[in-house]
Amino acid sequence: MGLTVRKAVEADVPFMLTIYNEVIRKSAATFDLEVQSLEQRLDWFAKFDDRHPLLVAEVEGKVAGYCGILPFRQKPAYSHTVEVSIYIDELMQGKGIGRILLQEILELAKSIDHHVIIAGIVGENKGSVRLHEKLGFTFVGTFREVGYKFGEWHDISFYQRFL
């Protein structure tokens, strides 16, 4: 598997949109309820910058997943805390791509002088929990029944890692 991890560019947005919309349709891993348009995803893409990078993993020239960090909260005292998001194409899951992407974003976050990275993971996403725990994230708490999707309530568990 020829895997390349690099900084995302605007031309990657349609591919990331396809991955994300599949998650919206099939999973509670995101609480978005309706698929997004390219315009919405371009607005999302514009939030990333040098302090809040977005990476893509390519396998044989095709975007197989992405991982980025954005501010955890907007108040200035939170400026060294970020929240991570990671999504892998459903056909590419279980191949180690998520681990590689998350390791890369952790190294970047540390080099940018972030202090804490937060992950909010829906209760039934055991694969994501295992991935984050393997890379040093610690469980810190659960918000019960905060999202309603697919006719049922979902919990969000929060994990953090000091950088």
JSON list of C-alpha atoms in Angstrom, two decimals:
[
{"chain": "A", "resi": 1, "resn": "MET", "atom": "CA", "xyz": [0.00, 0.00, 0.00]},
{"chain": "A", "resi": 2, "resn": "GLY", "atom": "CA", "xyz": [1.64, 3.24, -1.17]},
{"chain": "A", "resi": 3, "resn": "LEU", "atom": "CA", "xyz": [0.57, 5.64, 1.60]},
{"chain": "A", "resi": 4, "resn": "THR", "atom": "CA", "xyz": [1.38, 9.35, 1.60]},
{"chain": "A", "resi": 5, "resn": "VAL", "atom": "CA", "xyz": [0.37, 11.82, 4.31]},
{"chain": "A", "resi": 6, "resn": "ARG", "atom": "CA", "xyz": [0.40, 15.49, 3.38]},
{"chain": "A", "resi": 7, "resn": "LYS", "atom": "CA", "xyz": [-1.23, 18.81, 4.13]},
{"chain": "A", "resi": 8, "resn": "ALA", "atom": "CA", "xyz": [-4.71, 19.00, 2.62]},
{"chain": "A", "resi": 9, "resn": "VAL", "atom": "CA", "xyz": [-5.31, 21.35, -0.29]},
{"chain": "A", "resi": 10, "resn": "GLU", "atom": "CA", "xyz": [-8.57, 22.76, -1.59]},
{"chain": "A", "resi": 11, "resn": "ALA", "atom": "CA", "xyz": [-8.60, 20.24, -4.44]},
{"chain": "A", "resi": 12, "resn": "ASP", "atom": "CA", "xyz": [-8.95, 17.49, -1.79]},
{"chain": "A", "resi": 13, "resn": "VAL", "atom": "CA", "xyz": [-12.24, 18.88, -0.46]},
{"chain": "A", "resi": 14, "resn": "PRO", "atom": "CA", "xyz": [-14.54, 16.96, -2.87]},
{"chain": "A", "resi": 15, "resn": "PHE", "atom": "CA", "xyz": [-12.89, 13.68, -1.82]},
{"chain": "A", "resi": 16, "resn": "MET", "atom": "CA", "xyz": [-13.11, 14.55, 1.88]},
{"chain": "A", "resi": 17, "resn": "LEU", "atom": "CA", "xyz": [-16.75, 15.51, 1.28]},
{"chain": "A", "resi": 18, "resn": "THR", "atom": "CA", "xyz": [-17.49, 12.06, -0.15]},
{"chain": "A", "resi": 19, "resn": "ILE", "atom": "CA", "xyz": [-15.93, 10.38, 2.91]},
{"chain": "A", "resi": 20, "resn": "TYR", "atom": "CA", "xyz": [-17.76, 12.67, 5.34]},
{"chain": "A", "resi": 21, "resn": "ASN", "atom": "CA", "xyz": [-21.13, 12.32, 3.64]},
{"chain": "A", "resi": 22, "resn": "GLU", "atom": "CA", "xyz": [-20.85, 8.52, 3.86]},
{"chain": "A", "resi": 23, "resn": "VAL", "atom": "CA", "xyz": [-20.29, 8.88, 7.60]},
{"chain": "A", "resi": 24, "resn": "ILE", "atom": "CA", "xyz": [-23.32, 11.18, 7.88]},
{"chain": "A", "resi": 25, "resn": "ARG", "atom": "CA", "xyz": [-25.50, 8.64, 6.06]},
{"chain": "A", "resi": 26, "resn": "LYS", "atom": "CA", "xyz": [-24.30, 5.51, 7.85]},
{"chain": "A", "resi": 27, "resn": "SER", "atom": "CA", "xyz": [-22.85, 6.38, 11.25]},
{"chain": "A", "resi": 28, "resn": "ALA", "atom": "CA", "xyz": [-23.41, 8.33, 14.43]},
{"chain": "A", "resi": 29, "resn": "ALA", "atom": "CA", "xyz": [-19.70, 9.23, 14.41]},
{"chain": "A", "resi": 30, "resn": "THR", "atom": "CA", "xyz": [-20.86, 12.70, 13.39]},
{"chain": "A", "resi": 31, "resn": "PHE", "atom": "CA", "xyz": [-24.04, 14.33, 14.57]},
{"chain": "A", "resi": 32, "resn": "ASP", "atom": "CA", "xyz": [-24.64, 16.04, 11.24]},
{"chain": "A", "resi": 33, "resn": "LEU", "atom": "CA", "xyz": [-27.99, 14.73, 10.05]},
{"chain": "A", "resi": 34, "resn": "GLU", "atom": "CA", "xyz": [-27.98, 15.82, 6.40]},
{"chain": "A", "resi": 35, "resn": "VAL", "atom": "CA", "xyz": [-25.27, 15.39, 3.82]},
{"chain": "A", "resi": 36, "resn": "GLN", "atom": "CA", "xyz": [-23.21, 18.48, 3.18]},
{"chain": "A", "resi": 37, "resn": "SER", "atom": "CA", "xyz": [-22.70, 20.42, -0.02]},
{"chain": "A", "resi": 38, "resn": "LEU", "atom": "CA", "xyz": [-19.34, 21.23, -1.53]},
{"chain": "A", "resi": 39, "resn": "GLU", "atom": "CA", "xyz": [-19.87, 24.87, -0.53]},
{"chain": "A", "resi": 40, "resn": "GLN", "atom": "CA", "xyz": [-20.40, 23.86, 3.12]},
{"chain": "A", "resi": 41, "resn": "ARG", "atom": "CA", "xyz": [-17.26, 21.75, 3.09]},
{"chain": "A", "resi": 42, "resn": "LEU", "atom": "CA", "xyz": [-15.24, 24.55, 1.49]},
{"chain": "A", "resi": 43, "resn": "ASP", "atom": "CA", "xyz": [-16.36, 26.83, 4.36]},
{"chain": "A", "resi": 44, "resn": "TRP", "atom": "CA", "xyz": [-15.21, 24.12, 6.79]},
{"chain": "A", "resi": 45, "resn": "PHE", "atom": "CA", "xyz": [-11.88, 23.78, 4.96]},
{"chain": "A", "resi": 46, "resn": "ALA", "atom": "CA", "xyz": [-11.27, 27.53, 5.30]},
{"chain": "A", "resi": 47, "resn": "LYS", "atom": "CA", "xyz": [-11.13, 27.17, 9.12]},
{"chain": "A", "resi": 48, "resn": "PHE", "atom": "CA", "xyz": [-7.81, 25.33, 8.93]},
{"chain": "A", "resi": 49, "resn": "ASP", "atom": "CA", "xyz": [-4.51, 27.22, 8.94]},
{"chain": "A", "resi": 50, "resn": "ASP", "atom": "CA", "xyz": [-0.90, 26.84, 10.02]},
{"chain": "A", "resi": 51, "resn": "ARG", "atom": "CA", "xyz": [-1.89, 26.65, 13.69]},
{"chain": "A", "resi": 52, "resn": "HIS", "atom": "CA", "xyz": [-4.77, 24.27, 12.96]},
{"chain": "A", "resi": 53, "resn": "PRO", "atom": "CA", "xyz": [-3.60, 21.90, 10.21]},
{"chain": "A", "resi": 54, "resn": "LEU", "atom": "CA", "xyz": [-5.61, 19.44, 8.16]},
{"chain": "A", "resi": 55, "resn": "LEU", "atom": "CA", "xyz": [-3.89, 16.36, 6.76]},
{"chain": "A", "resi": 56, "resn": "VAL", "atom": "CA", "xyz": [-4.95, 13.83, 4.16]},
{"chain": "A", "resi": 57, "resn": "ALA", "atom": "CA", "xyz": [-3.75, 10.28, 3.65]},
{"chain": "A", "resi": 58, "resn": "GLU", "atom": "CA", "xyz": [-3.48, 9.20, 0.05]},
{"chain": "A", "resi": 59, "resn": "VAL", "atom": "CA", "xyz": [-3.30, 5.58, -1.05]},
{"chain": "A", "resi": 60, "resn": "GLU", "atom": "CA", "xyz": [-2.13, 5.20, -4.62]},
{"chain": "A", "resi": 61, "resn": "GLY", "atom": "CA", "xyz": [-3.05, 8.82, -5.33]},
{"chain": "A", "resi": 62, "resn": "LYS", "atom": "CA", "xyz": [-6.57, 8.65, -3.87]},
{"chain": "A", "resi": 63, "resn": "VAL", "atom": "CA", "xyz": [-7.64, 10.37, -0.63]},
{"chain": "A", "resi": 64, "resn": "ALA", "atom": "CA", "xyz": [-8.31, 7.57, 1.85]},
{"chain": "A", "resi": 65, "resn": "GLY", "atom": "CA", "xyz": [-8.84, 9.66, 4.97]},
{"chain": "A", "resi": 66, "resn": "TYR", "atom": "CA", "xyz": [-8.19, 12.93, 6.72]},
{"chain": "A", "resi": 67, "resn": "CYS", "atom": "CA", "xyz": [-7.41, 14.29, 10.14]},
{"chain": "A", "resi": 68, "resn": "GLY", "atom": "CA", "xyz": [-7.38, 17.84, 11.43]},
{"chain": "A", "resi": 69, "resn": "ILE", "atom": "CA", "xyz": [-7.33, 19.96, 14.54]},
{"chain": "A", "resi": 70, "resn": "LEU", "atom": "CA", "xyz": [-9.44, 23.00, 15.26]},
{"chain": "A", "resi": 71, "resn": "PRO", "atom": "CA", "xyz": [-9.78, 25.22, 18.34]},
{"chain": "A", "resi": 72, "resn": "PHE", "atom": "CA", "xyz": [-11.48, 23.48, 21.26]},
{"chain": "A", "resi": 73, "resn": "ARG", "atom": "CA", "xyz": [-13.22, 26.66, 22.34]},
{"chain": "A", "resi": 74, "resn": "GLN", "atom": "CA", "xyz": [-12.98, 30.29, 21.24]},
{"chain": "A", "resi": 75, "resn": "LYS", "atom": "CA", "xyz": [-11.91, 32.05, 24.46]},
{"chain": "A", "resi": 76, "resn": "PRO", "atom": "CA", "xyz": [-8.22, 33.05, 24.51]},
{"chain": "A", "resi": 77, "resn": "ALA", "atom": "CA", "xyz": [-7.30, 30.92, 27.52]},
{"chain": "A", "resi": 78, "resn": "TYR", "atom": "CA", "xyz": [-8.10, 27.83, 25.42]},
{"chain": "A", "resi": 79, "resn": "SER", "atom": "CA", "xyz": [-5.63, 28.80, 22.68]},
{"chain": "A", "resi": 80, "resn": "HIS", "atom": "CA", "xyz": [-3.29, 25.86, 23.43]},
{"chain": "A", "resi": 81, "resn": "THR", "atom": "CA", "xyz": [-6.09, 23.27, 23.45]},
{"chain": "A", "resi": 82, "resn": "VAL", "atom": "CA", "xyz": [-7.39, 21.76, 20.22]},
{"chain": "A", "resi": 83, "resn": "GLU", "atom": "CA", "xyz": [-9.96, 19.18, 19.20]},
{"chain": "A", "resi": 84, "resn": "VAL", "atom": "CA", "xyz": [-9.12, 16.47, 16.70]},
{"chain": "A", "resi": 85, "resn": "SER", "atom": "CA", "xyz": [-11.35, 14.95, 14.03]},
{"chain": "A", "resi": 86, "resn": "ILE", "atom": "CA", "xyz": [-10.45, 11.94, 11.91]},
{"chain": "A", "resi": 87, "resn": "TYR", "atom": "CA", "xyz": [-12.38, 10.19, 9.16]},
{"chain": "A", "resi": 88, "resn": "ILE", "atom": "CA", "xyz": [-11.27, 7.24, 7.05]},
{"chain": "A", "resi": 89, "resn": "ASP", "atom": "CA", "xyz": [-12.96, 6.00, 3.86]},
{"chain": "A", "resi": 90, "resn": "GLU", "atom": "CA", "xyz": [-15.04, 2.98, 4.86]},
{"chain": "A", "resi": 91, "resn": "LEU", "atom": "CA", "xyz": [-13.22, 0.77, 2.33]},
{"chain": "A", "resi": 92, "resn": "MET", "atom": "CA", "xyz": [-9.84, 1.75, 3.80]},
{"chain": "A", "resi": 93, "resn": "GLN", "atom": "CA", "xyz": [-10.60, 1.22, 7.49]},
{"chain": "A", "resi": 94, "resn": "GLY", "atom": "CA", "xyz": [-8.55, -1.32, 9.42]},
{"chain": "A", "resi": 95, "resn": "LYS", "atom": "CA", "xyz": [-5.40, -0.77, 7.37]},
{"chain": "A", "resi": 96, "resn": "GLY", "atom": "CA", "xyz": [-3.54, 1.46, 9.87]},
{"chain": "A", "resi": 97, "resn": "ILE", "atom": "CA", "xyz": [-4.31, 4.71, 8.03]},
{"chain": "A", "resi": 98, "resn": "GLY", "atom": "CA", "xyz": [-6.07, 6.23, 11.04]},
{"chain": "A", "resi": 99, "resn": "ARG", "atom": "CA", "xyz": [-3.12, 5.48, 13.30]},
{"chain": "A", "resi": 100, "resn": "ILE", "atom": "CA", "xyz": [-0.66, 7.06, 10.88]},
{"chain": "A", "resi": 101, "resn": "LEU", "atom": "CA", "xyz": [-2.80, 10.17, 10.41]},
{"chain": "A", "resi": 102, "resn": "LEU", "atom": "CA", "xyz": [-3.40, 10.60, 14.14]},
{"chain": "A", "resi": 103, "resn": "GLN", "atom": "CA", "xyz": [0.31, 10.15, 14.92]},
{"chain": "A", "resi": 104, "resn": "GLU", "atom": "CA", "xyz": [1.17, 12.82, 12.35]},
{"chain": "A", "resi": 105, "resn": "ILE", "atom": "CA", "xyz": [-1.39, 15.30, 13.69]},
{"chain": "A", "resi": 106, "resn": "LEU", "atom": "CA", "xyz": [-0.15, 14.70, 17.26]},
{"chain": "A", "resi": 107, "resn": "GLU", "atom": "CA", "xyz": [3.42, 15.50, 16.21]},
{"chain": "A", "resi": 108, "resn": "LEU", "atom": "CA", "xyz": [2.26, 18.61, 14.37]},
{"chain": "A", "resi": 109, "resn": "ALA", "atom": "CA", "xyz": [0.14, 19.79, 17.30]},
{"chain": "A", "resi": 110, "resn": "LYS", "atom": "CA", "xyz": [3.11, 19.43, 19.63]},
{"chain": "A", "resi": 111, "resn": "SER", "atom": "CA", "xyz": [5.45, 21.29, 17.25]},
{"chain": "A", "resi": 112, "resn": "ILE", "atom": "CA", "xyz": [2.92, 24.14, 17.00]},
{"chain": "A", "resi": 113, "resn": "ASP", "atom": "CA", "xyz": [3.02, 24.42, 20.81]},
{"chain": "A", "resi": 114, "resn": "HIS", "atom": "CA", "xyz": [-0.44, 23.11, 21.58]},
{"chain": "A", "resi": 115, "resn": "HIS", "atom": "CA", "xyz": [-0.71, 21.67, 25.08]},
{"chain": "A", "resi": 116, "resn": "VAL", "atom": "CA", "xyz": [-3.80, 19.43, 25.09]},
{"chain": "A", "resi": 117, "resn": "ILE", "atom": "CA", "xyz": [-5.68, 17.64, 22.34]},
{"chain": "A", "resi": 118, "resn": "ILE", "atom": "CA", "xyz": [-9.30, 16.57, 22.88]},
{"chain": "A", "resi": 119, "resn": "ALA", "atom": "CA", "xyz": [-11.30, 13.88, 21.07]},
{"chain": "A", "resi": 120, "resn": "GLY", "atom": "CA", "xyz": [-15.07, 13.54, 21.36]},
{"chain": "A", "resi": 121, "resn": "ILE", "atom": "CA", "xyz": [-16.09, 10.01, 20.36]},
{"chain": "A", "resi": 122, "resn": "VAL", "atom": "CA", "xyz": [-19.62, 8.67, 20.02]},
{"chain": "A", "resi": 123, "resn": "GLY", "atom": "CA", "xyz": [-20.27, 5.84, 22.47]},
{"chain": "A", "resi": 124, "resn": "GLU", "atom": "CA", "xyz": [-20.53, 3.00, 19.97]},
{"chain": "A", "resi": 125, "resn": "ASN", "atom": "CA", "xyz": [-17.40, 3.87, 17.97]},
{"chain": "A", "resi": 126, "resn": "LYS", "atom": "CA", "xyz": [-15.18, 1.28, 19.67]},
{"chain": "A", "resi": 127, "resn": "GLY", "atom": "CA", "xyz": [-12.58, 1.35, 16.88]},
{"chain": "A", "resi": 128, "resn": "SER", "atom": "CA", "xyz": [-11.99, 5.06, 17.39]},
{"chain": "A", "resi": 129, "resn": "VAL", "atom": "CA", "xyz": [-11.76, 4.58, 21.15]},
{"chain": "A", "resi": 130, "resn": "ARG", "atom": "CA", "xyz": [-9.11, 1.86, 20.71]},
{"chain": "A", "resi": 131, "resn": "LEU", "atom": "CA", "xyz": [-7.14, 4.02, 18.25]},
{"chain": "A", "resi": 132, "resn": "HIS", "atom": "CA", "xyz": [-7.08, 7.03, 20.54]},
{"chain": "A", "resi": 133, "resn": "GLU", "atom": "CA", "xyz": [-6.21, 4.97, 23.62]},
{"chain": "A", "resi": 134, "resn": "LYS", "atom": "CA", "xyz": [-3.34, 3.26, 21.77]},
{"chain": "A", "resi": 135, "resn": "LEU", "atom": "CA", "xyz": [-1.93, 6.70, 21.00]},
{"chain": "A", "resi": 136, "resn": "GLY", "atom": "CA", "xyz": [-2.03, 7.90, 24.61]},
{"chain": "A", "resi": 137, "resn": "PHE", "atom": "CA", "xyz": [-5.45, 9.49, 24.96]},
{"chain": "A", "resi": 138, "resn": "THR", "atom": "CA", "xyz": [-7.11, 9.09, 28.36]},
{"chain": "A", "resi": 139, "resn": "PHE", "atom": "CA", "xyz": [-10.84, 8.89, 29.00]},
{"chain": "A", "resi": 140, "resn": "VAL", "atom": "CA", "xyz": [-12.04, 11.94, 30.95]},
{"chain": "A", "resi": 141, "resn": "GLY", "atom": "CA", "xyz": [-15.84, 11.73, 30.88]},
{"chain": "A", "resi": 142, "resn": "THR", "atom": "CA", "xyz": [-19.08, 11.09, 29.04]},
{"chain": "A", "resi": 143, "resn": "PHE", "atom": "CA", "xyz": [-21.98, 13.33, 28.16]},
{"chain": "A", "resi": 144, "resn": "ARG", "atom": "CA", "xyz": [-25.02, 11.05, 28.16]},
{"chain": "A", "resi": 145, "resn": "GLU", "atom": "CA", "xyz": [-27.64, 11.12, 25.41]},
{"chain": "A", "resi": 146, "resn": "VAL", "atom": "CA", "xyz": [-26.56, 14.44, 23.90]},
{"chain": "A", "resi": 147, "resn": "GLY", "atom": "CA", "xyz": [-27.11, 13.52, 20.24]},
{"chain": "A", "resi": 148, "resn": "TYR", "atom": "CA", "xyz": [-30.20, 12.09, 18.58]},
{"chain": "A", "resi": 149, "resn": "LYS", "atom": "CA", "xyz": [-29.59, 10.26, 15.30]},
{"chain": "A", "resi": 150, "resn": "PHE", "atom": "CA", "xyz": [-31.08, 7.22, 13.58]},
{"chain": "A", "resi": 151, "resn": "GLY", "atom": "CA", "xyz": [-33.98, 7.18, 16.02]},
{"chain": "A", "resi": 152, "resn": "GLU", "atom": "CA", "xyz": [-31.91, 6.85, 19.19]},
{"chain": "A", "resi": 153, "resn": "TRP", "atom": "CA", "xyz": [-29.89, 8.84, 21.70]},
{"chain": "A", "resi": 154, "resn": "HIS", "atom": "CA", "xyz": [-26.09, 8.71, 21.62]},
{"chain": "A", "resi": 155, "resn": "ASP", "atom": "CA", "xyz": [-23.45, 9.46, 24.22]},
{"chain": "A", "resi": 156, "resn": "ILE", "atom": "CA", "xyz": [-20.21, 11.32, 23.54]},
{"chain": "A", "resi": 157, "resn": "SER", "atom": "CA", "xyz": [-17.13, 10.26, 25.48]},
{"chain": "A", "resi": 158, "resn": "PHE", "atom": "CA", "xyz": [-14.24, 12.67, 25.77]},
{"chain": "A", "resi": 159, "resn": "TYR", "atom": "CA", "xyz": [-10.60, 11.70, 25.68]},
{"chain": "A", "resi": 160, "resn": "GLN", "atom": "CA", "xyz": [-7.58, 13.93, 26.05]},
{"chain": "A", "resi": 161, "resn": "ARG", "atom": "CA", "xyz": [-3.86, 13.73, 25.60]},
{"chain": "A", "resi": 162, "resn": "PHE", "atom": "CA", "xyz": [-1.21, 16.07, 26.91]},
{"chain": "A", "resi": 163, "resn": "LEU", "atom": "CA", "xyz": [1.34, 16.95, 24.27]}
]
